[in-house]
PDB file of C-alpha atoms in Angstrom:
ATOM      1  CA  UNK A 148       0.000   0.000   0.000  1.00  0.00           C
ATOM      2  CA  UNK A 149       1.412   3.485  -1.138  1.00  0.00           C
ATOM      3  CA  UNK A 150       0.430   6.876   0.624  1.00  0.00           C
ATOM      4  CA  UNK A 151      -1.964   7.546  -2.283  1.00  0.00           C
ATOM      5  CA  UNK A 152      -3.697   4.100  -2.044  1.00  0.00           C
ATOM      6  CA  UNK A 153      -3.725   4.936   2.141  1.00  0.00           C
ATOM      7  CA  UNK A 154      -5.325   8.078   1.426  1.00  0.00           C
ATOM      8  CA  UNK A 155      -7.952   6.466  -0.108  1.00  0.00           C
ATOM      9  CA  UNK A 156      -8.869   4.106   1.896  1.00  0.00           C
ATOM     10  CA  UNK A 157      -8.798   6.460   4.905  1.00  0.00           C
ATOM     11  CA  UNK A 158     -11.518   8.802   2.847  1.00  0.00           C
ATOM     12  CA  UNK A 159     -13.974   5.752   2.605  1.00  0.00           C
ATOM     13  CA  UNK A 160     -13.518   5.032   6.023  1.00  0.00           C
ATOM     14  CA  UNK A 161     -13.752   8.623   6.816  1.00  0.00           C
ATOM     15  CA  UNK A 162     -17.057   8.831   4.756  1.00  0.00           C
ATOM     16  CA  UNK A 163     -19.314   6.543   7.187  1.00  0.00           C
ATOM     17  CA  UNK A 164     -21.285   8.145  10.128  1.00  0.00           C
ATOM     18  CA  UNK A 165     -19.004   6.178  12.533  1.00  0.00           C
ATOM     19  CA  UNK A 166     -15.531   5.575  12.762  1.00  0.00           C
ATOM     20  CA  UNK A 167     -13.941   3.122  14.531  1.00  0.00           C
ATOM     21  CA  UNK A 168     -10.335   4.117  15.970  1.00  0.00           C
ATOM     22  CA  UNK A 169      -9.130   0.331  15.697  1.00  0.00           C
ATOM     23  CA  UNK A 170      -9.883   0.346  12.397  1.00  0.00           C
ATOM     24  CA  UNK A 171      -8.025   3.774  11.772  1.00  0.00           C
ATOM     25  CA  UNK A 172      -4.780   2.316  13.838  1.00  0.00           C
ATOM     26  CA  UNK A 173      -4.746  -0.514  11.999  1.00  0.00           C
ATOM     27  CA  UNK A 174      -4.419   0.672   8.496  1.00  0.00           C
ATOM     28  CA  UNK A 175      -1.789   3.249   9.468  1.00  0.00           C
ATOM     29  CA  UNK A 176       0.043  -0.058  10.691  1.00  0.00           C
ATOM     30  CA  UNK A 177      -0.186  -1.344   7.731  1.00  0.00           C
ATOM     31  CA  UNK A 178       1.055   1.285   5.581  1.00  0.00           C
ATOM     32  CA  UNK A 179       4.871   0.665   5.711  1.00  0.00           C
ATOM     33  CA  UNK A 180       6.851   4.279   5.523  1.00  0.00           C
ATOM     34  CA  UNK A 181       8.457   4.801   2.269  1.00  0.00           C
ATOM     35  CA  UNK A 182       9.911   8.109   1.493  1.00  0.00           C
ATOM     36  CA  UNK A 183       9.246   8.057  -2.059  1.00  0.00           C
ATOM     37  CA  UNK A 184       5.622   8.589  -1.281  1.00  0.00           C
ATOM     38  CA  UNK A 185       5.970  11.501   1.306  1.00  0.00           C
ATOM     39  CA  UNK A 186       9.208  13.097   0.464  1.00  0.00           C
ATOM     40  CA  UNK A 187       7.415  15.685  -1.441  1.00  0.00           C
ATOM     41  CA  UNK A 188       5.235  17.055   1.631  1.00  0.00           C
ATOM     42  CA  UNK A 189       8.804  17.222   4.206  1.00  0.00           C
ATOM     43  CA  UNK A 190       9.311  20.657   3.978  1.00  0.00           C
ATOM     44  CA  UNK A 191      11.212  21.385   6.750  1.00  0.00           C
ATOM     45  CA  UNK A 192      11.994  24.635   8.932  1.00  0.00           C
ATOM     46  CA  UNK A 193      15.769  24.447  11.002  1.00  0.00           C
ATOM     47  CA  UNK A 194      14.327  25.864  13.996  1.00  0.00           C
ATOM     48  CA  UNK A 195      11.389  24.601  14.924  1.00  0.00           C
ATOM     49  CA  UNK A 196       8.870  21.617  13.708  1.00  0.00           C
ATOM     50  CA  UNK A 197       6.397  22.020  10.531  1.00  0.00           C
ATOM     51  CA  UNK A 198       3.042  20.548   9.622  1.00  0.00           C
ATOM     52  CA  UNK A 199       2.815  19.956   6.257  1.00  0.00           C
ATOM     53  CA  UNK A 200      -0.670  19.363   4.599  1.00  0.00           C
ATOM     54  CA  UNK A 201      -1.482  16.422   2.564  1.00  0.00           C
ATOM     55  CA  UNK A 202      -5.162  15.966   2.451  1.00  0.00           C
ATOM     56  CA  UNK A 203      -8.169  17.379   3.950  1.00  0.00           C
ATOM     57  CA  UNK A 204      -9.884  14.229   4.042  1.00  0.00           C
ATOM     58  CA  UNK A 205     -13.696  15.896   2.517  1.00  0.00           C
ATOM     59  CA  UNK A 206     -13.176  18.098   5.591  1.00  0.00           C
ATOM     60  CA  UNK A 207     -13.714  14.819   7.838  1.00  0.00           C
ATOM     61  CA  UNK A 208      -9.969  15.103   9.103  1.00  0.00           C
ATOM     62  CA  UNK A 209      -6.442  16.652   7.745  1.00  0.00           C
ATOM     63  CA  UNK A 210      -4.232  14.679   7.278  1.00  0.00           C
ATOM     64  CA  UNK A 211      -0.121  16.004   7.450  1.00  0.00           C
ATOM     65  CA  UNK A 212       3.645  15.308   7.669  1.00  0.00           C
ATOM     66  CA  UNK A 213       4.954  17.021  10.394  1.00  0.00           C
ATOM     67  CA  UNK A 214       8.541  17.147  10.309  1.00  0.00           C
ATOM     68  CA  UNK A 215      10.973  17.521  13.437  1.00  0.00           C
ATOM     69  CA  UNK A 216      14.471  18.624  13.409  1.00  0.00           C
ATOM     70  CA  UNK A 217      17.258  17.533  16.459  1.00  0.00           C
ATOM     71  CA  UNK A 218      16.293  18.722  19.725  1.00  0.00           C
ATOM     72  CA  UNK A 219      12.616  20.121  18.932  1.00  0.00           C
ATOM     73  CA  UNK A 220       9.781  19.542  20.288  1.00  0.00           C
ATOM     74  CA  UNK A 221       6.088  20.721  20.582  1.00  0.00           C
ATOM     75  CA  UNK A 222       4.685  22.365  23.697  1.00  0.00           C
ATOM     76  CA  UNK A 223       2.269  20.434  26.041  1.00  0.00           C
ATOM     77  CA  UNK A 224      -1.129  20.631  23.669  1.00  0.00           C
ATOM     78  CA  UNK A 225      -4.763  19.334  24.148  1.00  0.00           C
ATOM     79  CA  UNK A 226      -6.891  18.016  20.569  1.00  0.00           C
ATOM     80  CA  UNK A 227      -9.579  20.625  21.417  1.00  0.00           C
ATOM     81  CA  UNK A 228     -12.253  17.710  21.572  1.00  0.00           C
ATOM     82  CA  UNK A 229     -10.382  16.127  18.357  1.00  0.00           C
ATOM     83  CA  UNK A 230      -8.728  12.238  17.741  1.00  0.00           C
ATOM     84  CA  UNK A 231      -5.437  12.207  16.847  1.00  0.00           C
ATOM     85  CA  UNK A 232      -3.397   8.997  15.390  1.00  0.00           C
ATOM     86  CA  UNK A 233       0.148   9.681  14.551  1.00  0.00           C
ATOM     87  CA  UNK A 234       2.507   7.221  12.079  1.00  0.00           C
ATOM     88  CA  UNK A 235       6.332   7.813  12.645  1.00  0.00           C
ATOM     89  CA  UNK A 236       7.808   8.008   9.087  1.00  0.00           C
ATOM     90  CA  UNK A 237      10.940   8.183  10.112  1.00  0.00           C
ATOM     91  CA  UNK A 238      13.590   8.700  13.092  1.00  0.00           C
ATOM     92  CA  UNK A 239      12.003   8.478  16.760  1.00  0.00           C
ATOM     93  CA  UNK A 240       9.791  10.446  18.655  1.00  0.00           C
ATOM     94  CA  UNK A 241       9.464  10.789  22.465  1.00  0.00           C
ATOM     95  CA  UNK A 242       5.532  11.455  23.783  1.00  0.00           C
ATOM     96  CA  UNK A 243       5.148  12.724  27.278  1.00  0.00           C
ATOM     97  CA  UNK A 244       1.817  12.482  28.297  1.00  0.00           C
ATOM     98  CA  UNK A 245       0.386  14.541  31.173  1.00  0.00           C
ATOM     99  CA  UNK A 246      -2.288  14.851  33.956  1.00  0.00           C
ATOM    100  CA  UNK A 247      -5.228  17.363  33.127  1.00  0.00           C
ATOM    101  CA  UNK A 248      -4.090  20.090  35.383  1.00  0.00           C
ATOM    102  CA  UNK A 249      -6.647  20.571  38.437  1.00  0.00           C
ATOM    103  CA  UNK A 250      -5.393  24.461  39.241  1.00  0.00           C
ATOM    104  CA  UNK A 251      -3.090  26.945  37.894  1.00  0.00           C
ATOM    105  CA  UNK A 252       0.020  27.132  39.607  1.00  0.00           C
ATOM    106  CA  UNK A 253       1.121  23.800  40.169  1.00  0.00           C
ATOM    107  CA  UNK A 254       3.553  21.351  38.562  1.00  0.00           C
ATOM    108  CA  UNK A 255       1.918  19.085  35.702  1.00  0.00           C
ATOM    109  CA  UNK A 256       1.943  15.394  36.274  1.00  0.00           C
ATOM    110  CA  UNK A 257       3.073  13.115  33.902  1.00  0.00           C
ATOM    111  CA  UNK A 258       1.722  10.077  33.665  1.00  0.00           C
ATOM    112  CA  UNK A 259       3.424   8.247  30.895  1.00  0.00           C
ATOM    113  CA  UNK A 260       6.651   8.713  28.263  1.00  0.00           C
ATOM    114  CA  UNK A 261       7.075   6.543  25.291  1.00  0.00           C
ATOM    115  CA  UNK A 262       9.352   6.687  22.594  1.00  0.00           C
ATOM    116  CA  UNK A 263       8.328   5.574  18.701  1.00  0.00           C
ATOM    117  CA  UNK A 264      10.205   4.855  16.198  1.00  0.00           C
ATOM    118  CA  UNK A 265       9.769   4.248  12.688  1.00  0.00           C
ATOM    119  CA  UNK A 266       6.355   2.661  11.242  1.00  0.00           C
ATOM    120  CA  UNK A 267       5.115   2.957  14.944  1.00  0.00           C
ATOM    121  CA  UNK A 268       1.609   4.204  15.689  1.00  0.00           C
ATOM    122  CA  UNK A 269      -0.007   6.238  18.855  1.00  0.00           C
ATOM    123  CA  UNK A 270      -3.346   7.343  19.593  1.00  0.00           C
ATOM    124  CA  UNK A 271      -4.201  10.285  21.805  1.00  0.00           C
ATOM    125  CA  UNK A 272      -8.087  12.423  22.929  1.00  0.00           C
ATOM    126  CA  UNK A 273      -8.431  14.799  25.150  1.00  0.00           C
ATOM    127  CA  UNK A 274      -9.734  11.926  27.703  1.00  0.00           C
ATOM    128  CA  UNK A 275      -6.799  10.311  27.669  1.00  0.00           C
ATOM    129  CA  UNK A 276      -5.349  13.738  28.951  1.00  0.00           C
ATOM    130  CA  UNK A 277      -2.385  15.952  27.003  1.00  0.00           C
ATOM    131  CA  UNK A 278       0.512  15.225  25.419  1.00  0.00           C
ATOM    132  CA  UNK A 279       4.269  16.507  24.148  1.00  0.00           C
ATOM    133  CA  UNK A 280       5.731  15.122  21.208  1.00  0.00           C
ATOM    134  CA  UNK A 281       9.404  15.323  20.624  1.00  0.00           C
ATOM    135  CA  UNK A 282      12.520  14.574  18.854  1.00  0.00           C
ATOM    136  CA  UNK A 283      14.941  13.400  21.467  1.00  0.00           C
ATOM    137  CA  UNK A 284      18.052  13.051  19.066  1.00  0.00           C
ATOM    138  CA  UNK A 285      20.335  15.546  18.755  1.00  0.00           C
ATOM    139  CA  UNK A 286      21.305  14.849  15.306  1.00  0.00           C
ATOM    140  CA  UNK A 287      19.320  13.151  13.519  1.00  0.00           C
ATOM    141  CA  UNK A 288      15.466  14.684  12.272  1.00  0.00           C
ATOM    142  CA  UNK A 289      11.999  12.859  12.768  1.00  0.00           C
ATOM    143  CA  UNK A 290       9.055  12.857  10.099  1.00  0.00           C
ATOM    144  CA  UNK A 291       5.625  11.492  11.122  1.00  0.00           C
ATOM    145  CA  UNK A 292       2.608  11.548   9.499  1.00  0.00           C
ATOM    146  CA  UNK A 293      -0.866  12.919  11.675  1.00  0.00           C
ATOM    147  CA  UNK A 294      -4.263  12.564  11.579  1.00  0.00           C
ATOM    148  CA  UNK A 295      -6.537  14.690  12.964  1.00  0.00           C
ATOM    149  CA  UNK A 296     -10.250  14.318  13.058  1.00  0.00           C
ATOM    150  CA  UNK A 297     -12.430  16.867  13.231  1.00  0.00           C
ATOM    151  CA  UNK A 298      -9.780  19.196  11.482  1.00  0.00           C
ATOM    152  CA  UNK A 299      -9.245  22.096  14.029  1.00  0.00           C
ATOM    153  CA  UNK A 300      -7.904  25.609  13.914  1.00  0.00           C
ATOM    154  CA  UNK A 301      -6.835  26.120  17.251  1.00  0.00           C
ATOM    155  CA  UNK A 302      -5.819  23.989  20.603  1.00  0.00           C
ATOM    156  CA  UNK A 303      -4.560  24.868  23.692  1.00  0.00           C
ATOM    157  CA  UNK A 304      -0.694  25.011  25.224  1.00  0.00           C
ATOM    158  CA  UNK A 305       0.111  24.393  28.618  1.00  0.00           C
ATOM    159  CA  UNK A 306       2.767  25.464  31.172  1.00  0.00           C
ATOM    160  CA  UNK A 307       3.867  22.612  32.835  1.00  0.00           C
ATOM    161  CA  UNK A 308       5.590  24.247  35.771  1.00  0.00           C
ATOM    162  CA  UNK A 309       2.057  26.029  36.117  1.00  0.00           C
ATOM    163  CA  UNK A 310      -0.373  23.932  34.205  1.00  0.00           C
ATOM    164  CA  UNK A 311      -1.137  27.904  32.561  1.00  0.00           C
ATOM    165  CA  UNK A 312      -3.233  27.753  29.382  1.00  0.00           C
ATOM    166  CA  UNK A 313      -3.061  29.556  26.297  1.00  0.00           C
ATOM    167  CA  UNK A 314      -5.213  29.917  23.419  1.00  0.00           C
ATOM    168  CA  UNK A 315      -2.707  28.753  20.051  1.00  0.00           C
ATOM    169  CA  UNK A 316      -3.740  28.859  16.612  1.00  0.00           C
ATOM    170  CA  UNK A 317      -2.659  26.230  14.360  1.00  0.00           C
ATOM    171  CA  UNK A 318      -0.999  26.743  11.054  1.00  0.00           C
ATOM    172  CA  UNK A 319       0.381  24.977   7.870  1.00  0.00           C
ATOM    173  CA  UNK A 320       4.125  25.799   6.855  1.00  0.00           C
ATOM    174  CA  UNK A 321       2.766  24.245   3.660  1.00  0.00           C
ATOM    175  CA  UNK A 322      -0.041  22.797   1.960  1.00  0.00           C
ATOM    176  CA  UNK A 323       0.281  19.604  -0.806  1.00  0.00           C
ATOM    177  CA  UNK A 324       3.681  20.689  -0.905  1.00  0.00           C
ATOM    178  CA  UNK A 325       3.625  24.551  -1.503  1.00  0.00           C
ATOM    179  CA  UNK A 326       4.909  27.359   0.920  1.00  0.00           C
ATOM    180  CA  UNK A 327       1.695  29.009   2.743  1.00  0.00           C
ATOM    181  CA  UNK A 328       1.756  33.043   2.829  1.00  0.00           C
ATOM    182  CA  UNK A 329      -0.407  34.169   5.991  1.00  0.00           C
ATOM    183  CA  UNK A 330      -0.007  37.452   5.205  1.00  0.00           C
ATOM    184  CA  UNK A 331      -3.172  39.389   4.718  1.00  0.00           C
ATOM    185  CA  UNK A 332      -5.134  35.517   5.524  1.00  0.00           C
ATOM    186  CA  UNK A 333      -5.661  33.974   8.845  1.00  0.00           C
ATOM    187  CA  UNK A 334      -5.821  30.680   7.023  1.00  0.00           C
ATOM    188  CA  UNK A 335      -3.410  31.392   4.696  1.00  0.00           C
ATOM    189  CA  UNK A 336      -3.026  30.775   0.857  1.00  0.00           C
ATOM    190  CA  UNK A 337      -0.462  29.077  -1.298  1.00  0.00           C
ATOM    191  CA  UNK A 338       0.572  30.596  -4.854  1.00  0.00           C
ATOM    192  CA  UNK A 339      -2.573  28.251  -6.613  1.00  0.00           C
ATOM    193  CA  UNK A 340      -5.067  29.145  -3.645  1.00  0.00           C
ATOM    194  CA  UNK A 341      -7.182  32.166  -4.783  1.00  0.00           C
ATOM    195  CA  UNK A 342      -9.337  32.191  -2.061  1.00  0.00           C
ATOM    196  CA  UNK A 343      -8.543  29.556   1.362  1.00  0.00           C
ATOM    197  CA  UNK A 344     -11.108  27.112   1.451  1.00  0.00           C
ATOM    198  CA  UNK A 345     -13.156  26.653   4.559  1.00  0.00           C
ATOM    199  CA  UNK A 346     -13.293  23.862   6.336  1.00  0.00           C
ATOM    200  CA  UNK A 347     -16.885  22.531   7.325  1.00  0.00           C
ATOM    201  CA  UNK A 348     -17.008  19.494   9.539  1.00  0.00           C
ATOM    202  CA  UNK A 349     -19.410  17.226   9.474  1.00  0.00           C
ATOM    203  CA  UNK A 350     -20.938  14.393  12.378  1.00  0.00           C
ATOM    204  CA  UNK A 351     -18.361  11.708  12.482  1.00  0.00           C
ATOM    205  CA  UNK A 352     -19.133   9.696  15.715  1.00  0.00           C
ATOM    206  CA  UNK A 353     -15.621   7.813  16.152  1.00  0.00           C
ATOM    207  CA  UNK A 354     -15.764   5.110  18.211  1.00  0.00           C
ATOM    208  CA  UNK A 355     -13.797   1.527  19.458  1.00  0.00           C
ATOM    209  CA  UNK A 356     -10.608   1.344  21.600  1.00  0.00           C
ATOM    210  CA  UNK A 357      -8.825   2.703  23.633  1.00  0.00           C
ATOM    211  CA  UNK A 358     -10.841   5.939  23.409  1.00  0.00           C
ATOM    212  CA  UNK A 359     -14.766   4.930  22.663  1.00  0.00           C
ATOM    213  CA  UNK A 360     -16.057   8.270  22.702  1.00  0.00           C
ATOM    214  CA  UNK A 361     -17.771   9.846  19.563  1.00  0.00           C
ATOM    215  CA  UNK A 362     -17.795  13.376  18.930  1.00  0.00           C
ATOM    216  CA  UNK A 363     -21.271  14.926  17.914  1.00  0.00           C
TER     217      UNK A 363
END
């Protein structure tokens, strides 16, 4: 199975009323990372990690390669009520997962740390708490390839010496493999986007273990 043929099969599955997150994990198992198929959408930035869009998914989910170079790392993030499967592409990544916090003003707990390298698969909700995803080599980059279902503009970043919250809005460094320009557009545009298509999402109940919630 290529990227294309994963794409695919991820909008049919996508398409039903109900989605089952076994069924999601499963396929991204399946798909065995080869860079020929996703070398195109690594666009990378020295200092800091990218996401990279590949498909909006009929606005059920985007779908991107996020790419991470030595040392970086994201900050402690919630889903804002949204699934999210990741598929390491290549190199390792390091997930700290972490405690809702119950105040302000107190040290986060962490609850879990895994490391995953390449083909692996995670899963994380908001129920299952937050996360941190990171590249814990120091020379070597990561690539990995997320889904995110419903799409969603903005999530929330946490202190965790505090457990402080604050309101982030999430962009695209590029979109099916061409630079976005955010100037003058809070959703941006790329050189063949005359006007940034909206994002509507639909109901998508998404259900099955570990997480059987469904969003309405």
């Amino acid at each position: 199975m290529n990227l294309q043929e994963l794409i695919q099969r991820l909008r049919e599955i996508f398409d039903h009323d109900e989605v089952n997150t076994d069924e999601v994990m499963q396929l991204l198992q399946n798909y065995k990372s080869n860079s020929g198929d996703w070398s195109k959408f690594a666009n990378w930035d020295p200092n800091k990690y990218t996401r990279n869009l590949v498909d909006r998914g009929n606005g059920k989910y985007n779908l991107m390669v996020l790419c991470w170079p030595s040392g970086v790392g994201s900050q402690i993030h919630d889903h804002t009520d949204a699934h999210c499967f990741v598929k390491m592409l290549d190199g390792t990544l390091q997930e700290t997962k972490f405690a809702w916090p119950t105040q302000e003003g107190e040290n986060m707990i962490e609850t879990s740390r895994t490391c995953y390298d390449r083909d692996g698969v995670s899963y994380m909700s908001d129920e299952l708490g937050l996360h941190r995803m990171e590249n814990p080599s120091h020379v070597d980059g990561a690539v990995s390839l997320h889904l995110y279902s419903p799409p969603y503009q903005t999530c929330n970043a946490f202190d965790q010496r505090t457990g402080q919250k604050t309101k982030c809005t999430v962009t695209f460094y590029t979109k099916y493999g061409q630079k976005v320009d955010y100037r003058g557009s809070k959703q941006g545009r790329t050189p063949t986007e005359a006007i940034p298509m909206n994002i509507s999402c639909e109901n998508t109940a998404i259900a099955g273990s570990p997480m059987p919630n469904s969003l309405r």
